[in-house]
PDB file of C-alpha atoms and ligand atoms in Angstrom:
ATOM      1  CA  MET Y   1      17.027  21.548  -7.131  1.00 49.00           C
ATOM      2  CA  SER Y   2      17.470  19.599 -10.273  1.00 69.00           C
ATOM      3  CA  ASN Y   3      16.826  21.553 -13.475  1.00 88.00           C
ATOM      4  CA  ARG Y   4      14.702  19.082 -15.142  1.00 98.00           C
ATOM      5  CA  ILE Y   5      11.537  19.492 -17.461  1.00 98.00           C
ATOM      6  CA  ALA Y   6       8.687  16.929 -17.325  1.00 98.00           C
ATOM      7  CA  LEU Y   7       5.480  17.715 -19.290  1.00 99.00           C
ATOM      8  CA  VAL Y   8       2.409  15.572 -17.528  1.00 99.00           C
ATOM      9  CA  THR Y   9      -0.626  15.370 -19.839  1.00 99.00           C
ATOM     10  CA  GLY Y  10      -4.409  15.378 -18.470  1.00 98.00           C
ATOM     11  CA  ALA Y  11      -2.754  17.310 -15.472  1.00 98.00           C
ATOM     12  CA  ALA Y  12      -5.441  19.422 -14.553  1.00 98.00           C
ATOM     13  CA  ARG Y  13      -7.056  17.742 -12.017  1.00 98.00           C
ATOM     14  CA  GLY Y  14      -7.198  13.368 -10.792  1.00 97.00           C
ATOM     15  CA  LEU Y  15      -3.951  11.785 -10.972  1.00 98.00           C
ATOM     16  CA  GLY Y  16      -2.275  13.530 -13.370  1.00 98.00           C
ATOM     17  CA  ALA Y  17      -2.013  16.969 -10.741  1.00 98.00           C
ATOM     18  CA  VAL Y  18      -0.485  15.136  -8.561  1.00 98.00           C
ATOM     19  CA  VAL Y  19       1.783  13.463 -10.669  1.00 98.00           C
ATOM     20  CA  ALA Y  20       2.777  17.346 -11.467  1.00 98.00           C
ATOM     21  CA  ARG Y  21       2.684  17.966  -7.784  1.00 98.00           C
ATOM     22  CA  THR Y  22       5.235  15.305  -6.943  1.00 98.00           C
ATOM     23  CA  PHE Y  23       7.477  15.922 -10.024  1.00 98.00           C
ATOM     24  CA  HIS Y  24       7.309  20.313  -8.563  1.00 98.00           C
ATOM     25  CA  GLN Y  25       8.329  18.771  -5.237  1.00 98.00           C
ATOM     26  CA  ALA Y  26      11.147  17.044  -6.346  1.00 98.00           C
ATOM     27  CA  GLY Y  27      12.477  19.723  -8.244  1.00 98.00           C
ATOM     28  CA  TYR Y  28      11.377  19.595 -11.583  1.00 98.00           C
ATOM     29  CA  LYS Y  29       9.735  22.388 -14.189  1.00 98.00           C
ATOM     30  CA  VAL Y  30       6.657  21.616 -14.666  1.00 98.00           C
ATOM     31  CA  ALA Y  31       4.366  21.618 -18.154  1.00 98.00           C
ATOM     32  CA  LEU Y  32       0.728  20.861 -16.407  1.00 98.00           C
ATOM     33  CA  ALA Y  33      -0.673  19.916 -20.564  1.00 98.00           C
ATOM     34  CA  ASP Y  34      -4.430  19.363 -20.392  1.00 98.00           C
ATOM     35  CA  ILE Y  35      -7.630  19.848 -22.423  1.00 98.00           C
ATOM     36  CA  ALA Y  36      -9.029  21.659 -19.469  1.00 98.00           C
ATOM     37  CA  LEU Y  37      -6.833  25.139 -19.717  1.00 98.00           C
ATOM     38  CA  GLU Y  38      -8.135  26.620 -16.527  1.00 98.00           C
ATOM     39  CA  PRO Y  39      -7.751  24.622 -13.328  1.00 98.00           C
ATOM     40  CA  ALA Y  40      -4.338  23.498 -15.202  1.00 98.00           C
ATOM     41  CA  GLN Y  41      -3.268  27.324 -15.157  1.00 98.00           C
ATOM     42  CA  GLN Y  42      -4.661  27.871 -11.652  1.00 98.00           C
ATOM     43  CA  LEU Y  43      -2.697  24.765 -10.136  1.00 98.00           C
ATOM     44  CA  ALA Y  44       0.161  25.894 -12.344  1.00 98.00           C
ATOM     45  CA  ARG Y  45      -0.036  29.401  -9.921  1.00 98.00           C
ATOM     46  CA  GLU Y  46      -0.595  27.673  -7.078  1.00 98.00           C
ATOM     47  CA  LEU Y  47       3.191  26.158  -8.213  1.00 98.00           C
ATOM     48  CA  SER Y  48       4.846  29.095  -9.086  1.00 98.00           C
ATOM     49  CA  ALA Y  49       2.915  32.108  -8.610  1.00 98.00           C
ATOM     50  CA  ASP Y  50       5.337  33.725 -11.266  1.00 97.00           C
ATOM     51  CA  GLY Y  51       5.116  30.669 -13.613  1.00 97.00           C
ATOM     52  CA  SER Y  52       8.819  30.395 -12.979  1.00 98.00           C
ATOM     53  CA  SER Y  53       8.895  26.481 -12.207  1.00 98.00           C
ATOM     54  CA  ALA Y  54       5.190  25.492 -13.556  1.00 98.00           C
ATOM     55  CA  CYS Y  55       2.318  26.696 -16.603  1.00 98.00           C
ATOM     56  CA  ALA Y  56      -0.094  25.352 -17.870  1.00 98.00           C
ATOM     57  CA  ILE Y  57      -0.416  24.557 -21.714  1.00 98.00           C
ATOM     58  CA  ARG Y  58      -3.682  23.492 -23.361  1.00 98.00           C
ATOM     59  CA  LEU Y  59      -3.477  19.835 -25.141  1.00 98.00           C
ATOM     60  CA  ASP Y  60      -6.002  17.521 -26.497  1.00 98.00           C
ATOM     61  CA  VAL Y  61      -4.086  14.189 -26.754  1.00 98.00           C
ATOM     62  CA  THR Y  62      -6.001  13.348 -29.629  1.00 98.00           C
ATOM     63  CA  ARG Y  63      -3.764  15.352 -31.745  1.00 98.00           C
ATOM     64  CA  LYS Y  64      -0.699  15.141 -32.450  1.00 98.00           C
ATOM     65  CA  ALA Y  65       0.089  18.773 -33.757  1.00 98.00           C
ATOM     66  CA  ASP Y  66      -0.902  19.693 -30.336  1.00 98.00           C
ATOM     67  CA  PHE Y  67       1.948  17.566 -29.106  1.00 98.00           C
ATOM     68  CA  GLU Y  68       3.901  19.377 -31.336  1.00 98.00           C
ATOM     69  CA  ALA Y  69       2.437  22.304 -29.948  1.00 98.00           C
ATOM     70  CA  ALA Y  70       3.377  22.449 -26.224  1.00 98.00           C
ATOM     71  CA  ARG Y  71       6.928  20.516 -27.249  1.00 98.00           C
ATOM     72  CA  ASP Y  72       7.818  23.470 -29.452  1.00 98.00           C
ATOM     73  CA  SER Y  73       5.923  25.909 -26.135  1.00 98.00           C
ATOM     74  CA  VAL Y  74       8.197  24.114 -23.453  1.00 98.00           C
ATOM     75  CA  LEU Y  75      11.437  24.493 -25.264  1.00 98.00           C
ATOM     76  CA  GLU Y  76      10.883  28.135 -25.993  1.00 98.00           C
ATOM     77  CA  ARG Y  77      10.192  28.638 -22.544  1.00 98.00           C
ATOM     78  CA  TRP Y  78      13.027  26.239 -20.672  1.00 98.00           C
ATOM     79  CA  GLY Y  79      15.167  25.230 -23.035  1.00 98.00           C
ATOM     80  CA  GLY Y  80      14.844  21.343 -22.503  1.00 98.00           C
ATOM     81  CA  ILE Y  81      12.440  18.982 -21.703  1.00 98.00           C
ATOM     82  CA  ASP Y  82      13.624  15.947 -19.752  1.00 98.00           C
ATOM     83  CA  ALA Y  83      10.611  13.680 -19.699  1.00 98.00           C
ATOM     84  CA  LEU Y  84       6.997  12.926 -20.542  1.00 99.00           C
ATOM     85  CA  VAL Y  85       4.088  11.366 -18.274  1.00 99.00           C
ATOM     86  CA  ASN Y  86       1.580  10.646 -20.588  1.00 99.00           C
ATOM     87  CA  ASN Y  87      -1.458  10.227 -17.868  1.00 98.00           C
ATOM     88  CA  ALA Y  88      -4.692  12.143 -19.853  1.00 98.00           C
ATOM     89  CA  GLY Y  89      -7.623   9.031 -20.122  1.00 97.00           C
ATOM     90  CA  ALA Y  90     -10.973   8.949 -19.819  1.00 95.00           C
ATOM     91  CA  SER Y  91     -13.515   6.346 -20.127  1.00 89.00           C
ATOM     92  CA  LYS Y  92     -17.492   5.634 -19.683  1.00 85.00           C
ATOM     93  CA  VAL Y  93     -18.713   2.537 -18.809  1.00 89.00           C
ATOM     94  CA  VAL Y  94     -20.889   0.901 -21.235  1.00 92.00           C
ATOM     95  CA  PRO Y  95     -22.004  -2.871 -21.512  1.00 93.00           C
ATOM     96  CA  VAL Y  96     -19.669  -4.429 -24.123  1.00 95.00           C
ATOM     97  CA  MET Y  97     -22.443  -5.156 -26.264  1.00 95.00           C
ATOM     98  CA  GLU Y  98     -23.883  -2.139 -26.595  1.00 95.00           C
ATOM     99  CA  ILE Y  99     -20.788   0.046 -27.542  1.00 96.00           C
ATOM    100  CA  SER Y 100     -21.195   2.032 -30.711  1.00 97.00           C
ATOM    101  CA  ALA Y 101     -18.487   2.796 -33.340  1.00 98.00           C
ATOM    102  CA  GLU Y 102     -18.239   6.210 -31.842  1.00 97.00           C
ATOM    103  CA  GLN Y 103     -17.631   5.605 -28.181  1.00 97.00           C
ATOM    104  CA  PHE Y 104     -15.165   2.889 -29.163  1.00 97.00           C
ATOM    105  CA  ASP Y 105     -13.334   5.800 -31.366  1.00 98.00           C
ATOM    106  CA  GLN Y 106     -13.267   8.227 -28.670  1.00 97.00           C
ATOM    107  CA  VAL Y 107     -12.420   6.295 -25.868  1.00 98.00           C
ATOM    108  CA  ILE Y 108      -9.861   4.761 -28.002  1.00 98.00           C
ATOM    109  CA  ASN Y 109      -8.262   8.203 -29.213  1.00 98.00           C
ATOM    110  CA  VAL Y 110      -8.078   9.755 -25.440  1.00 98.00           C
ATOM    111  CA  ASN Y 111      -6.412   6.426 -24.059  1.00 98.00           C
ATOM    112  CA  LEU Y 112      -4.414   5.178 -26.523  1.00 98.00           C
ATOM    113  CA  ARG Y 113      -4.250   6.950 -30.272  1.00 98.00           C
ATOM    114  CA  SER Y 114      -2.537   9.568 -27.141  1.00 98.00           C
ATOM    115  CA  VAL Y 115       0.521   7.896 -26.014  1.00 99.00           C
ATOM    116  CA  LEU Y 116       1.382   7.225 -29.926  1.00 99.00           C
ATOM    117  CA  PHE Y 117       1.184  10.704 -30.412  1.00 99.00           C
ATOM    118  CA  GLY Y 118       3.165  11.467 -27.453  1.00 99.00           C
ATOM    119  CA  CYS Y 119       5.674   8.808 -28.031  1.00 99.00           C
ATOM    120  CA  GLN Y 120       5.812   9.510 -31.710  1.00 98.00           C
ATOM    121  CA  VAL Y 121       6.617  13.583 -30.655  1.00 99.00           C
ATOM    122  CA  PHE Y 122       8.585  13.093 -27.165  1.00 99.00           C
ATOM    123  CA  GLY Y 123      10.544  10.037 -28.180  1.00 98.00           C
ATOM    124  CA  GLU Y 124      11.887  11.701 -31.361  1.00 98.00           C
ATOM    125  CA  TYR Y 125      12.899  14.785 -29.785  1.00 98.00           C
ATOM    126  CA  PHE Y 126      14.124  12.975 -27.239  1.00 98.00           C
ATOM    127  CA  ALA Y 127      16.087  10.468 -29.418  1.00 98.00           C
ATOM    128  CA  GLN Y 128      17.745  13.638 -31.105  1.00 98.00           C
ATOM    129  CA  ARG Y 129      19.036  14.964 -27.605  1.00 97.00           C
ATOM    130  CA  GLY Y 130      20.118  11.298 -27.040  1.00 98.00           C
ATOM    131  CA  VAL Y 131      18.541  11.185 -23.440  1.00 98.00           C
ATOM    132  CA  GLY Y 132      14.909  10.799 -22.172  1.00 98.00           C
ATOM    133  CA  ARG Y 133      12.147   9.375 -20.110  1.00 98.00           C
ATOM    134  CA  ILE Y 134       8.545   8.399 -20.997  1.00 99.00           C
ATOM    135  CA  VAL Y 135       5.861   6.998 -18.681  1.00 99.00           C
ATOM    136  CA  ASN Y 136       2.637   5.972 -19.629  1.00 99.00           C
ATOM    137  CA  ILE Y 137       0.140   5.616 -17.245  1.00 98.00           C
ATOM    138  CA  ALA Y 138      -1.522   1.923 -18.190  1.00 98.00           C
ATOM    139  CA  SER Y 139      -4.279   0.324 -16.214  1.00 98.00           C
ATOM    140  CA  LEU Y 140      -4.890  -2.622 -14.527  1.00 97.00           C
ATOM    141  CA  ALA Y 141      -8.269  -2.584 -16.501  1.00 97.00           C
ATOM    142  CA  GLY Y 142      -5.245  -3.383 -20.067  1.00 98.00           C
ATOM    143  CA  GLN Y 143      -4.110  -6.238 -18.267  1.00 97.00           C
ATOM    144  CA  ASN Y 144      -7.168  -8.044 -16.360  1.00 95.00           C
ATOM    145  CA  GLY Y 145      -9.852  -6.888 -18.594  1.00 95.00           C
ATOM    146  CA  GLY Y 146     -11.013  -4.721 -15.886  1.00 89.00           C
ATOM    147  CA  SER Y 147     -14.663  -4.519 -13.768  1.00 78.00           C
ATOM    148  CA  ALA Y 148     -15.825  -0.976 -13.524  1.00 72.00           C
ATOM    149  CA  THR Y 149     -14.642   0.671 -16.117  1.00 82.00           C
ATOM    150  CA  GLY Y 150     -16.059  -0.107 -19.916  1.00 93.00           C
ATOM    151  CA  ALA Y 151     -14.277  -2.832 -22.767  1.00 96.00           C
ATOM    152  CA  HIS Y 152     -12.761   0.182 -24.840  1.00 97.00           C
ATOM    153  CA  TYR Y 153     -10.863   1.826 -21.857  1.00 97.00           C
ATOM    154  CA  ALA Y 154      -9.803  -1.955 -21.060  1.00 97.00           C
ATOM    155  CA  ALA Y 155      -8.664  -3.028 -24.876  1.00 98.00           C
ATOM    156  CA  ALA Y 156      -6.965   1.221 -25.486  1.00 98.00           C
ATOM    157  CA  LYS Y 157      -4.968   0.421 -21.731  1.00 98.00           C
ATOM    158  CA  GLY Y 158      -4.140  -2.902 -23.474  1.00 98.00           C
ATOM    159  CA  GLY Y 159      -2.799  -1.561 -26.258  1.00 98.00           C
ATOM    160  CA  VAL Y 160      -0.969   1.254 -24.417  1.00 98.00           C
ATOM    161  CA  LEU Y 161       0.922  -1.592 -22.851  1.00 98.00           C
ATOM    162  CA  THR Y 162       2.355  -2.707 -26.120  1.00 98.00           C
ATOM    163  CA  LEU Y 163       2.924   0.505 -27.238  1.00 98.00           C
ATOM    164  CA  THR Y 164       5.012   0.739 -24.693  1.00 98.00           C
ATOM    165  CA  LYS Y 165       7.087  -2.285 -25.185  1.00 98.00           C
ATOM    166  CA  VAL Y 166       6.955  -0.881 -29.538  1.00 98.00           C
ATOM    167  CA  PHE Y 167       8.335   2.132 -28.763  1.00 99.00           C
ATOM    168  CA  ALA Y 168      11.181   1.183 -25.998  1.00 98.00           C
ATOM    169  CA  ARG Y 169      12.740  -1.162 -28.053  1.00 98.00           C
ATOM    170  CA  ASP Y 170      12.750   1.124 -30.541  1.00 98.00           C
ATOM    171  CA  LEU Y 171      14.222   4.222 -29.144  1.00 98.00           C
ATOM    172  CA  ALA Y 172      16.634   2.154 -26.225  1.00 98.00           C
ATOM    173  CA  ALA Y 173      19.994   2.763 -28.640  1.00 98.00           C
ATOM    174  CA  ARG Y 174      19.246   6.732 -28.563  1.00 98.00           C
ATOM    175  CA  GLY Y 175      18.974   6.894 -25.366  1.00 98.00           C
ATOM    176  CA  VAL Y 176      15.263   6.656 -24.142  1.00 98.00           C
ATOM    177  CA  THR Y 177      13.490   4.468 -22.161  1.00 98.00           C
ATOM    178  CA  VAL Y 178       9.820   4.218 -21.902  1.00 99.00           C
ATOM    179  CA  ASN Y 179       7.889   2.299 -18.930  1.00 99.00           C
ATOM    180  CA  ALA Y 180       4.120   1.978 -18.267  1.00 98.00           C
ATOM    181  CA  ILE Y 181       2.757   2.101 -14.600  1.00 98.00           C
ATOM    182  CA  SER Y 182      -0.605   0.256 -14.382  1.00 98.00           C
ATOM    183  CA  PRO Y 183      -2.656   1.364 -11.240  1.00 98.00           C
ATOM    184  CA  GLY Y 184      -5.540  -1.026  -9.715  1.00 97.00           C
ATOM    185  CA  PRO Y 185      -8.352   1.430  -8.493  1.00 96.00           C
ATOM    186  CA  LEU Y 186      -7.105   4.667  -6.682  1.00 97.00           C
ATOM    187  CA  ASP Y 187      -8.259   7.016  -3.708  1.00 97.00           C
ATOM    188  CA  LEU Y 188      -9.198  10.050  -6.810  1.00 96.00           C
ATOM    189  CA  PRO Y 189     -11.976  12.278  -7.051  1.00 92.00           C
ATOM    190  CA  ILE Y 190     -13.429   9.787 -10.839  1.00 91.00           C
ATOM    191  CA  VAL Y 191     -12.894   6.496  -8.925  1.00 92.00           C
ATOM    192  CA  HIS Y 192     -15.431   7.849  -5.786  1.00 93.00           C
ATOM    193  CA  GLU Y 193     -17.731  10.409  -8.925  1.00 91.00           C
ATOM    194  CA  SER Y 194     -18.068   6.671 -10.890  1.00 87.00           C
ATOM    195  CA  VAL Y 195     -18.926   3.747  -8.710  1.00 89.00           C
ATOM    196  CA  PRO Y 196     -21.982   4.039  -6.254  1.00 91.00           C
ATOM    197  CA  ALA Y 197     -20.562   4.075  -2.643  1.00 93.00           C
ATOM    198  CA  ASP Y 198     -22.140   0.715  -2.135  1.00 93.00           C
ATOM    199  CA  LYS Y 199     -20.883  -0.923  -5.001  1.00 92.00           C
ATOM    200  CA  LEU Y 200     -17.184   0.580  -4.002  1.00 93.00           C
ATOM    201  CA  GLU Y 201     -17.573  -0.911  -0.909  1.00 95.00           C
ATOM    202  CA  LYS Y 202     -17.703  -3.904  -2.352  1.00 94.00           C
ATOM    203  CA  VAL Y 203     -14.902  -3.212  -4.932  1.00 93.00           C
ATOM    204  CA  ILE Y 204     -12.711  -2.366  -1.541  1.00 96.00           C
ATOM    205  CA  GLU Y 205     -13.178  -5.620  -0.390  1.00 96.00           C
ATOM    206  CA  ALA Y 206     -11.904  -7.607  -3.071  1.00 95.00           C
ATOM    207  CA  ILE Y 207      -8.940  -5.772  -2.905  1.00 97.00           C
ATOM    208  CA  PRO Y 208      -6.158  -8.171  -1.062  1.00 98.00           C
ATOM    209  CA  VAL Y 209      -4.520  -5.139   0.951  1.00 98.00           C
ATOM    210  CA  GLY Y 210      -8.566  -3.791   1.713  1.00 98.00           C
ATOM    211  CA  LYS Y 211      -7.395  -0.349   0.955  1.00 97.00           C
ATOM    212  CA  LEU Y 212      -7.598   1.490  -2.820  1.00 98.00           C
ATOM    213  CA  GLY Y 213      -4.455   2.772  -3.909  1.00 98.00           C
ATOM    214  CA  ALA Y 214      -2.821   6.107  -3.052  1.00 98.00           C
ATOM    215  CA  ALA Y 215      -1.983   8.220  -6.601  1.00 98.00           C
ATOM    216  CA  SER Y 216       0.536   9.794  -4.430  1.00 98.00           C
ATOM    217  CA  TYR Y 217       2.473   7.035  -4.442  1.00 98.00           C
ATOM    218  CA  ILE Y 218       1.968   6.107  -8.564  1.00 98.00           C
ATOM    219  CA  ALA Y 219       3.773   9.496  -8.806  1.00 98.00           C
ATOM    220  CA  GLU Y 220       6.589   9.043  -6.990  1.00 98.00           C
ATOM    221  CA  VAL Y 221       6.680   5.651  -8.942  1.00 98.00           C
ATOM    222  CA  ALA Y 222       6.966   8.235 -12.512  1.00 99.00           C
ATOM    223  CA  VAL Y 223       9.260  10.250 -10.552  1.00 98.00           C
ATOM    224  CA  MET Y 224      10.991   7.771  -9.842  1.00 98.00           C
ATOM    225  CA  LEU Y 225      11.278   6.247 -13.844  1.00 98.00           C
ATOM    226  CA  ALA Y 226      11.727   9.446 -15.106  1.00 98.00           C
ATOM    227  CA  SER Y 227      15.235  10.146 -13.029  1.00 97.00           C
ATOM    228  CA  GLY Y 228      18.376  10.235 -15.044  1.00 95.00           C
ATOM    229  CA  ASN Y 229      19.592   6.666 -13.798  1.00 96.00           C
ATOM    230  CA  ALA Y 230      16.696   4.467 -14.166  1.00 98.00           C
ATOM    231  CA  TYR Y 231      18.283   3.980 -18.154  1.00 97.00           C
ATOM    232  CA  PHE Y 232      18.080   0.334 -16.896  1.00 98.00           C
ATOM    233  CA  ALA Y 233      14.037   0.070 -16.602  1.00 98.00           C
ATOM    234  CA  ASN Y 234      12.843  -0.095 -19.870  1.00 98.00           C
ATOM    235  CA  GLY Y 235       9.989  -1.376 -21.224  1.00 98.00           C
ATOM    236  CA  ALA Y 236       8.702  -2.967 -17.815  1.00 98.00           C
ATOM    237  CA  CYS Y 237       4.499  -2.264 -17.056  1.00 98.00           C
ATOM    238  CA  TRP Y 238       4.839  -1.738 -13.195  1.00 98.00           C
ATOM    239  CA  ASP Y 239       2.028  -3.221 -11.363  1.00 98.00           C
ATOM    240  CA  ILE Y 240       0.316  -0.990  -8.574  1.00 98.00           C
ATOM    241  CA  ASN Y 241      -3.059  -2.684  -7.667  1.00 98.00           C
ATOM    242  CA  GLY Y 242      -2.447  -4.255  -4.158  1.00 98.00           C
ATOM    243  CA  GLY Y 243      -2.378  -7.641  -5.226  1.00 98.00           C
ATOM    244  CA  LEU Y 244      -5.360  -7.664  -7.523  1.00 97.00           C
ATOM    245  CA  TYR Y 245      -3.442  -8.863  -9.605  1.00 96.00           C
ATOM    246  CA  MET Y 246      -0.111 -10.879  -9.959  1.00 96.00           C
ATOM    247  CA  ARG Y 247       2.458 -12.454 -12.426  1.00 92.00           C
TER     248      ARG Y 247
HETATM  249  N1  LIG P   1      -8.503   6.517 -10.766  1.00 87.15           N
HETATM  250  C1  LIG P   1      -8.192   5.475 -11.149  1.00 87.15           C
HETATM  251  O1  LIG P   1      -8.343   4.342 -10.354  1.00 87.15           O
HETATM  252  C2  LIG P   1      -7.069   4.806 -12.285  1.00 87.15           C
HETATM  253  C3  LIG P   1      -7.115   3.316 -12.512  1.00 87.15           C
HETATM  254  C4  LIG P   1      -5.914   2.927 -12.953  1.00 87.15           C
HETATM  255  C5  LIG P   1      -5.269   4.144 -14.046  1.00 87.15           C
HETATM  256  N2  LIG P   1      -6.070   5.359 -14.339  1.00 87.15           N
HETATM  257  C6  LIG P   1      -5.458   5.962 -15.037  1.00 87.15           C
HETATM  258  O2  LIG P   1      -5.127   7.311 -14.635  1.00 87.15           O
HETATM  259  C7  LIG P   1      -4.861   8.851 -15.465  1.00 87.15           C
HETATM  260  C8  LIG P   1      -5.676   9.650 -15.438  1.00 87.15           C
HETATM  261  O3  LIG P   1      -6.980   8.853 -14.333  1.00 87.15           O
HETATM  262  P1  LIG P   1      -7.931   9.989 -12.958  1.00 87.15           P
HETATM  263  O4  LIG P   1      -8.057   9.131 -12.149  1.00 87.15           O
HETATM  264  O5  LIG P   1      -6.852  10.758 -12.547  1.00 87.15           O
HETATM  265  O6  LIG P   1      -8.934  10.844 -14.321  1.00 87.15           O
HETATM  266  P2  LIG P   1      -9.706  11.503 -14.208  1.00 87.15           P
HETATM  267  O7  LIG P   1     -10.856  12.259 -14.914  1.00 87.15           O
HETATM  268  O8  LIG P   1     -10.068  12.383 -12.863  1.00 87.15           O
HETATM  269  O9  LIG P   1      -8.523  13.214 -14.731  1.00 87.15           O
HETATM  270  C9  LIG P   1      -7.943  13.517 -16.620  1.00 87.15           C
HETATM  271  C10 LIG P   1      -7.648  14.089 -17.072  1.00 87.15           C
HETATM  272  O10 LIG P   1      -7.682  14.351 -18.280  1.00 87.15           O
HETATM  273  C11 LIG P   1      -8.127  15.247 -19.011  1.00 87.15           C
HETATM  274  N3  LIG P   1      -8.313  14.821 -20.271  1.00 87.15           N
HETATM  275  C12 LIG P   1      -9.107  14.038 -20.731  1.00 87.15           C
HETATM  276  N4  LIG P   1      -9.465  14.399 -22.491  1.00 87.15           N
HETATM  277  C13 LIG P   1      -8.570  14.871 -22.538  1.00 87.15           C
HETATM  278  C14 LIG P   1      -7.771  15.233 -24.137  1.00 87.15           C
HETATM  279  N5  LIG P   1      -8.666  14.331 -24.811  1.00 87.15           N
HETATM  280  N6  LIG P   1      -6.578  15.421 -23.977  1.00 87.15           N
HETATM  281  C15 LIG P   1      -6.089  15.975 -22.808  1.00 87.15           C
HETATM  282  N7  LIG P   1      -6.356  16.204 -21.544  1.00 87.15           N
HETATM  283  C16 LIG P   1      -7.804  15.519 -21.210  1.00 87.15           C
HETATM  284  C17 LIG P   1      -8.725  16.090 -18.345  1.00 87.15           C
HETATM  285  O11 LIG P   1      -9.573  17.173 -18.112  1.00 87.15           O
HETATM  286  C18 LIG P   1      -8.310  15.472 -16.721  1.00 87.15           C
HETATM  287  O12 LIG P   1      -7.853  16.677 -16.293  1.00 87.15           O
HETATM  288  C19 LIG P   1      -5.905   8.114 -16.562  1.00 87.15           C
HETATM  289  O13 LIG P   1      -4.905   7.537 -17.800  1.00 87.15           O
HETATM  290  C20 LIG P   1      -6.226   6.685 -16.317  1.00 87.15           C
HETATM  291  O14 LIG P   1      -7.208   5.602 -17.209  1.00 87.15           O
HETATM  292  C21 LIG P   1      -6.967   5.644 -13.322  1.00 87.15           C
END
């Protein structure tokens, strides 16, 4: 059992929930931060009935003040934070020529502004402590333009990869590493909800390994990048896409 502490955004469901569980299994105390408080609370209670090793926090990743409040609340509760996983994200498929200003701003805010604020608030806290780990969940869409997602989402995720490098460079000397993971399509509820079954079959056929990705493996890589001795992995993008994109 380690004494490490992690905050995961978008932890109420999907990949974030798997990441939160995996950190918890690895011995971390975990703060599950999400705009959807109730399911985050449910999962936190499931992980730790008495709240000693898991808690839920309402956090809207588009608001910097929410990150600050979440940081303070975890510090008050457990006295430190070792790792932040910027996982929350959202998209809606809209043809590129039809994306409105409002849709563009909304998707950029949830997927990219979120990472800016997370890295600013937690990056500064970690730097003051002299140690910390940030893992940003990007996407294959940010590398190849995406297919079943929107252009605004793909552009935001490309931005996540760039912010990862900027924060990695600026914070490295102060003991903080920042890395991104870029998953291809994962076997998660959102994929089954948003891609019709016949189209999903074609998506899977096009993946060289012939299967959707496992969220649990993405989570394991996040735990690995958050570990104390991961200090030499910095500013990298970890491609986990079944061979859909090679470079
Ligand atoms: N599912 C995939 O195949 C896939 C592939 C590549 C990357 N990703 C990335 O993985 C991450 C998680 O995706 P998912 O598939 O679990 O999606 P999901 O929609 O199932 O879950 C997203 C979570 O984020 C939360 N969230 C949304 N807006 C928020 C906000 N403003 N503030 C706080 N929380 C908010 C939601 O409440 C939800 O719990 C995202 O960054 C996504 O882009 C997913």
